[in-house]
Amino acid sequence: MSKSLLDIAERVVGWAGDGVDVEAFVARDHETEIRAYGGEVESLTVASSMGIGVRIVRDGRQGFAYAAALDDETLRETFDEALDNSRFGSVDEFAGVAEPDGVEPASLDLYRSELVDFGTEEKVALALELERATVAADPRVTGVESADYADTTYEAAVATSRGVAASARETGCYLVAYSLASDNDETQTGFGFSVGRHPGELSAEMAGADAADRATRLLGAAKAPTRRLTVVLDPYVTARLLGIVGATLSGDAVLKGRSLFADRMEEAVGASSLTLVDDATDPDAFTASAIDAEGLATRRVPLISDGVLQAFLYDTYTARRAGVSSTGSAVRGGFKGTPGVGAQALRLTPGTRTQAEIVSDIDDGLLVQGVTGLHSGVNAVSGDFSVGAEGLRIRDGETAEPIREVTIASTIQRLLMDVTEVGSDLEWLPMSAAGVTLAIADVTMSGT
Amino acid sequence: MLEAELVNRTLSVAMRTGADFAEIFAEDRRSSSAILDDGRVEEVVSGRDRGAGIRVVVGETTGFAHTADLTETGLAAAAGAAAAAARQSGGARRVVEVSSLDVPRPLTVRVPPEDVPKSTKVALLTAADAAARSTGSAITQVSARYGDGRRRILVADSDGLFTSDDQVRTLFSVSCVATGDTGMQTGRESAGRTAGFELFDLYDVEEMARRAAQRALTKLTARPAPSGEMPVVVGPGGGGVLFHEACGHGLEADLVAKSASVFAGRIGETVAAPMVTLIDDGTMAGEWGHYGIDDEGKPAARNVLIADGVLTDYMWDRLRARKEGRASSGNGRRQSYQHLPMVRMTNTYIDNGDAEPDDIVADTSHGVYVAQLGGGQVNTATGDFVFGMTEAYLIENGRITAPIREGNLIGNGPDVLTRIDALGNDFAMGSPGTCGKDGQGVPVGDGTPTLRVTALTVGGTAA
C-alpha cells in the first residue's frame, strides 16, 4: 500500500487555520465485477477508485467539496473550494466536526486476505457456476437475466481538527442471480444471492437454487380480489421495511419535524413482540463497521424494546442540537457526500418459530416474497405505505396459489402495531438490516 | 480533454493482444449544489470528478477498466487491464487510427452556472423557503435544493470514432411538510433542464415553492385512497412515468435480447390502443434527457417506438445493435466513466390526442385523477409495474372531488397499453427524473397529455 489514507486525511486537516474546523474523509476501493451469460463471460470489470471529501466549518458556517483523486494539487483545490463554500452557508451554532468522545471502537476484523489473493480466473469460474446452478435448479428455468460475481476491497479514513483520527478497511463479495422461468407463454423472475467477506463463504448452489425457486413458485400467478388479510413478509421484505422504519427514527427527522415518532419517546409504537436495535458492531452484519462516517465508534443502540420507543439515532450535529450524545450513527454515501444520520445495521430480536410454523396458524393471508415501488408509494413523513407485491396466498395454514399484480397497503404506524409474530429465521442480508419473517395482521391487499 | 495521439496510443494498447473493438470514454464532471433545510443553508458543495473508462470487446466478452489517472501511464494501465479482462477468446489483431477530430458542438447554454456567483444560487433557496412559509403556519418545514453540473465527455474507438460533447444541467427542487390534526403531509415541486442558469427565466422558484406548499396543505384533508381496479385519469405530464414503466424499459434491446421483456418478438404487432404513438427523443433541446451524443459517441436521435398502436422498434446501444447488424439508435448511456454503457431512455413521450381534458374527466363516472406522479418500477419480464401518486383526487360523477393519500398504482404493461381510451390535447413534459437500471442512474424526461386508462389497480386502504 502506498501512503496511508489516514496520513492524507491528517495532512489536509493540518491546513486548518485558527477558527477553522476541518473534517477530511478519504476512501479508496478496488472492485471486480463479472457477469456470466450463456456460459460465457458477458463482461468483466476491474476498477479502482479513490477520493476525498472535505468539510469545513468556519464561524458556524459549513462548506463541503469533494474530488475523485488524491494528488497534492487536487487535495489543495478541494480544501480551498470547501473553505470558499463555507462563506455561503447559514450560521448554525451547532455546526461542527466530531471530537473524540472516549468510546472505544469495537474490535472488528472485516478484512480477509483470502479475497485479495483470489485469482480472476477463480472469480470467473464462480460467476459461470452461478449461472449453471441457477439453470440446473429447475427444468422450468430457461435462463438468467443476469448472474454476477462482485467483490470490493474498501478502506477509508477520517480525521478532524478536533482530534478524531480513525481508519478502517474491509472486504466483501457476493453472488447474485436473476432467473427467468417459463411455462407456456408466461415468464416469471426471481433473485437469489450469497454474500461473504471472502469468496470461500459464497455458495453458487444456494444462490442459484433460491433464484430458481423464487421464479418458479410464481409461475401461474394471477391477480387476486381486493381484501384485508394477514401478510407474512419474507425476511428480505422485512429488511426493506426496517430500512424505512430506521429513517423515521433519525435524530435529523426528529429535530426537523419530519418524524412520525418525534413525540412518542417511551410510548408503545409497536407490538410487544418488537425489539429493534441498530448495531454496526455486530460482526455478522453485512454493513458492520467499528467507526461511523465521522470517525466515532459505532455502538449498539436499542431503538424499540418490547414495542416501546427507547431512542433515536444521532450524529455529532444532531446530538449537539438535541443536547444529547452522538450514537455513532453518522453515515455518508462515500467521499462525495456530507455525513448525515442513518441506521447502519438494524436487527429485530427473532422469535421462536419458523416461517412454516407461523403460516400454519393463518387461515387467510398472503406470503409476500417481493415488493416494488418502496420509493414511490411509501412516505416516511406521512406514514402512508403502499407497495406492489407478489407471493403466495395462505389458505387454512398452508401456502396456496401464487399472486401477482396486487398492492399491500397500510400506514407505517399501523404496520408496527399490527405485528403478530417475529420469526426465528434471522439472517443478515446485503443491506443495512437483517431479515426475519414478520407476520402483520389487517393489511389491505388491492387487486381486482 | 485528451490529445488524439494519446488516445491512439491508448487504444493500441487496448487492441494489442487482439480485440474486436476497443473504446475510450473520458469524462470531466464539475458540479455544484446548495441545500437549505429547516430555515438554514446547510450545505454548499462543489465536486470534481474526472477519469476514463476503457472497454475492450473480444467475441462475446466485454472487458472494462476505469481510472482517474488520465496520464499516459494511467490510461495504458487501464487499457491493459480491460484487454486482459476481455481475453476469454482469441481475436484478430488490428491497428487503431483515430483521426477524424470532430469540431466540438457549440454550447447551447446561455448562462453557464459556473459564471453565476454562489450567493445568487443560495438566494434562490432562501427565496423559496420564505415563499413556502408565507402560505401559512401549517407549513412546518421546508427544504430546497439547487444543483448544477457540467459534464464534458470524449468518446473514441477502434472504428475511428473521435467525438465529444459538453452537457450542462441545472435543477431546482423544493419540498414542504404541512402539519394538521391528521398528522403530517408532504408536497414537492421540481424543475430541471439540460441548460444553464437560464432555467430560472422559465421557472419562478417562489411560485414553485407555493405550489409545493399547497400540495402538502391540500393533502392534510386527504382521505385514504381507494383500493381495487377502477378508471384512472392521469393529468398532463404525469403520464410519462406510466409509459416509462409500462413499456419503455421493456423496449430496451438488451432486455429484449435476453427474453427478459414481455415485448420481445412483438415487432409489427399491435401492442397498444390505436391512439398511442410513443417516441423516445434525445434531441429535444433543453429537456432533462437531452444530449448531443450518447455515451458511445452516437448522436442523439428521435425514435418512434410505437406508431398508432403498432410496435415499430426497440431502443439500441452499440453492442446490441452490432449483434443485429444494425445501427445504434443513440440510446447507449452510462452514469459515469466508472460504468459500462447500456440501453437507456432519453425523453419518452406520447403526443397530443384530440380530446378536451375536461371532457375526459366529465366522461368518467368514478375513478381516480392523478395530478402528480412520484416515480415507479417495472419487472420487464412479467410487465407488472407500479407508479406512485403524490397528488391525486377521487373522480365522482364526472367531477374531481376529494384529495386522497399517497400510494402506488399497479398494472401490467401490455394490458394497460390497450386500455388507454382517451388522450387529451394538453401535452406537457413531466418533472425531471433519474432513471435507475442495474445500479446506474441517468437523467430522463417524459411527457404526455391528459390520458385515461379504463382500469388500473389503485393501492389504497379504503374499501
Coordinates of C-alpha atoms in Angstrom, one line a residue, chain A residues 31 33 35-37 40-50 62-69 71 74 77 81-82 84-86 88-94 124 144-146 148 180 187-189 223 226 228 240 252 255-260 317 321 335-336 338-339 371-390 404-411 413 444-448, chain B residues 29-31 36-50 60-68 81-82 84-86 88-89 117-119 122 126 140-143 175 177 179 184-186 219 226-229 245 255 257-260 319-320 337-338 340 374-377 379-382 384-390 405-412 415-416 419 438 456-462:
Chain A
E31 CA -13.6 -3.7 -7.3
E33 CA -17.5 -7.4 -11.2
R35 CA -21.3 -11.0 -15.4
A36 CA -21.9 -14.5 -16.8
Y37 CA -24.4 -15.1 -19.6
E40 CA -19.6 -17.1 -21.3
V41 CA -18.3 -14.0 -19.6
E42 CA -20.5 -11.2 -20.8
S43 CA -18.5 -8.5 -19.0
L44 CA -15.6 -8.3 -16.6
T45 CA -14.9 -5.0 -14.9
V46 CA -11.8 -4.2 -12.8
A47 CA -11.7 -0.8 -11.2
S48 CA -10.0 1.2 -8.6
S49 CA -11.3 4.5 -7.4
M50 CA -10.4 6.9 -4.7
Q62 CA -20.4 24.9 6.7
G63 CA -18.9 24.2 3.3
F64 CA -18.0 21.0 1.5
A65 CA -16.1 19.9 -1.6
Y66 CA -15.0 16.6 -3.0
A67 CA -12.8 15.3 -5.7
A68 CA -12.1 11.8 -7.2
A69 CA -8.4 12.0 -6.9
D71 CA -2.8 14.1 -5.8
T74 CA -6.4 18.2 -6.1
E77 CA -8.0 22.7 -4.6
E81 CA -13.1 25.1 -2.5
A82 CA -14.7 23.8 0.7
D84 CA -14.9 29.2 -0.1
N85 CA -18.2 27.3 0.0
S86 CA -18.3 27.8 3.8
F88 CA -22.3 30.9 1.8
G89 CA -23.8 28.6 4.5
S90 CA -26.1 29.9 7.2
V91 CA -24.7 30.5 10.7
D92 CA -25.6 27.5 12.8
E93 CA -24.3 27.4 16.4
F94 CA -24.4 23.6 16.4
V124 CA -14.9 -16.1 -13.4
V144 CA -30.9 -15.9 -16.4
E145 CA -31.3 -12.2 -16.9
S146 CA -28.0 -11.8 -15.1
D148 CA -23.0 -11.7 -11.3
L180 CA -36.1 -16.4 -15.9
T187 CA -42.4 -15.8 -17.7
Q188 CA -41.5 -15.1 -14.0
T189 CA -38.3 -13.8 -12.5
K223 CA -54.3 -11.1 -9.7
T226 CA -59.2 -7.0 -3.0
R228 CA -58.0 -7.4 4.1
R240 CA -36.5 -3.4 3.4
D252 CA -32.4 14.7 11.9
L255 CA -35.4 17.7 15.1
K256 CA -36.7 19.0 11.8
G257 CA -40.3 17.8 12.4
R258 CA -40.3 15.0 9.9
S259 CA -40.5 12.0 12.2
L260 CA -43.8 10.2 12.8
Y317 CA -24.5 17.8 14.7
R321 CA -28.7 20.3 18.7
F335 CA -16.5 10.7 -0.2
K336 CA -18.9 12.7 -2.4
T338 CA -21.5 15.1 3.7
P339 CA -22.3 12.9 6.7
V371 CA -42.3 -5.8 -3.1
T372 CA -41.9 -3.0 -5.6
G373 CA -42.2 0.8 -5.5
L374 CA -40.9 1.4 -2.0
H375 CA -39.6 4.7 -3.3
S376 CA -42.8 5.8 -5.0
G377 CA -45.6 4.6 -2.7
V378 CA -44.2 5.0 0.8
N379 CA -43.9 8.3 2.6
A380 CA -41.9 8.2 5.7
V381 CA -43.2 11.6 6.8
S382 CA -46.9 11.0 6.5
G383 CA -46.6 7.3 7.2
D384 CA -48.6 6.2 4.0
F385 CA -47.5 2.8 2.9
S386 CA -48.5 1.2 -0.4
V387 CA -46.3 -1.2 -2.4
G388 CA -46.6 -3.6 -5.2
A389 CA -46.5 -7.2 -4.0
E390 CA -46.1 -10.8 -5.3
R404 CA -49.1 -11.0 -8.6
E405 CA -50.0 -7.5 -9.7
V406 CA -51.5 -6.6 -6.3
T407 CA -50.5 -3.9 -3.8
I408 CA -50.4 -4.2 0.0
A409 CA -51.2 -1.0 1.9
S410 CA -51.4 0.3 5.5
T411 CA -49.5 3.0 7.3
Q413 CA -47.6 3.3 12.3
T444 CA -55.3 -4.2 2.6
M445 CA -54.4 -6.2 -0.5
S446 CA -55.7 -4.4 -3.6
G447 CA -56.3 -6.4 -6.7
T448 CA -59.3 -6.9 -8.9
Chain B
R29 CA -17.6 16.5 -14.5
R30 CA -17.9 19.5 -12.3
S31 CA -20.9 20.0 -10.1
L36 CA -31.5 24.6 2.5
D37 CA -33.3 22.8 5.3
D38 CA -35.0 23.9 8.4
G39 CA -34.5 27.6 7.5
R40 CA -30.7 27.3 7.1
V41 CA -28.4 27.0 4.2
E42 CA -26.9 23.7 5.4
E43 CA -24.6 22.8 2.6
V44 CA -22.8 24.4 -0.2
V45 CA -20.9 21.8 -2.1
S46 CA -18.6 21.6 -5.1
G47 CA -17.3 18.5 -6.8
R48 CA -14.9 17.4 -9.4
D49 CA -14.9 14.0 -11.0
R50 CA -12.6 13.1 -13.9
E60 CA -19.0 -12.1 -26.7
T61 CA -16.9 -10.8 -23.8
T62 CA -16.5 -7.2 -22.7
G63 CA -13.6 -6.2 -20.6
F64 CA -13.8 -2.9 -18.7
A65 CA -11.5 -0.9 -16.6
H66 CA -11.6 2.7 -15.4
T67 CA -9.1 5.1 -14.0
A68 CA -9.0 8.6 -12.5
A81 CA -6.5 -4.3 -17.6
A82 CA -9.5 -4.1 -19.8
A84 CA -6.7 -8.8 -20.1
A85 CA -10.3 -8.9 -18.7
A86 CA -11.7 -9.4 -22.2
Q88 CA -11.5 -15.0 -22.9
S89 CA -11.1 -16.0 -26.5
P117 CA -22.0 33.7 -8.0
K118 CA -22.6 31.1 -5.3
S119 CA -24.5 33.8 -3.4
V122 CA -28.1 30.4 -2.4
T126 CA -33.9 31.4 0.8
T140 CA -43.9 23.4 9.3
Q141 CA -40.9 22.5 7.3
V142 CA -39.2 23.4 4.0
S143 CA -36.2 22.1 2.2
S175 CA -40.2 20.1 -0.5
V177 CA -44.2 19.5 5.2
T179 CA -48.9 19.6 9.8
M184 CA -48.0 15.4 8.5
Q185 CA -48.2 15.6 4.7
T186 CA -45.6 16.4 2.2
K219 CA -53.3 16.6 1.5
P226 CA -59.5 3.6 -2.6
S227 CA -58.4 0.0 -3.3
G228 CA -59.1 -2.1 -6.3
E229 CA -59.4 -1.7 -10.1
E245 CA -42.5 1.9 -16.7
L255 CA -33.6 -6.8 -22.0
A257 CA -32.2 -9.9 -26.3
K258 CA -32.3 -11.9 -23.0
S259 CA -36.0 -12.6 -23.4
A260 CA -36.5 -10.5 -20.2
L319 CA -23.2 -3.7 -28.6
R320 CA -26.8 -4.9 -29.0
Y337 CA -16.8 6.8 -16.7
Q338 CA -16.9 4.2 -14.0
L340 CA -20.4 0.3 -18.8
G374 CA -43.7 10.1 -7.9
G375 CA -41.7 7.6 -9.9
G376 CA -42.2 3.9 -10.5
Q377 CA -40.7 0.5 -11.0
N379 CA -40.4 -6.0 -13.9
T380 CA -39.9 -6.1 -17.6
A381 CA -40.1 -9.9 -17.8
T382 CA -43.7 -10.0 -16.4
D384 CA -46.0 -5.7 -14.0
F385 CA -45.3 -2.2 -12.9
V386 CA -46.1 0.3 -10.2
F387 CA -46.1 4.1 -10.1
G388 CA -46.7 6.4 -7.2
M389 CA -49.3 9.1 -6.9
T390 CA -48.1 12.1 -4.9
R405 CA -53.5 10.0 0.3
E406 CA -50.3 8.7 -1.3
G407 CA -49.8 5.2 -2.6
N408 CA -48.9 3.1 -5.6
L409 CA -50.9 2.0 -8.5
I410 CA -50.2 -1.3 -10.1
G411 CA -50.8 -2.6 -13.6
N412 CA -49.4 -4.8 -16.3
D415 CA -52.7 -4.8 -20.6
V416 CA -52.6 -1.1 -19.7
R419 CA -56.7 0.1 -22.0
D438 CA -28.8 -2.2 -12.9
L456 CA -55.8 0.2 -13.1
T457 CA -55.5 -1.1 -9.6
V458 CA -55.2 1.7 -7.0
G459 CA -53.3 0.5 -4.0
G460 CA -55.1 2.3 -1.1
T461 CA -56.7 1.1 2.0
A462 CA -60.3 2.3 1.7

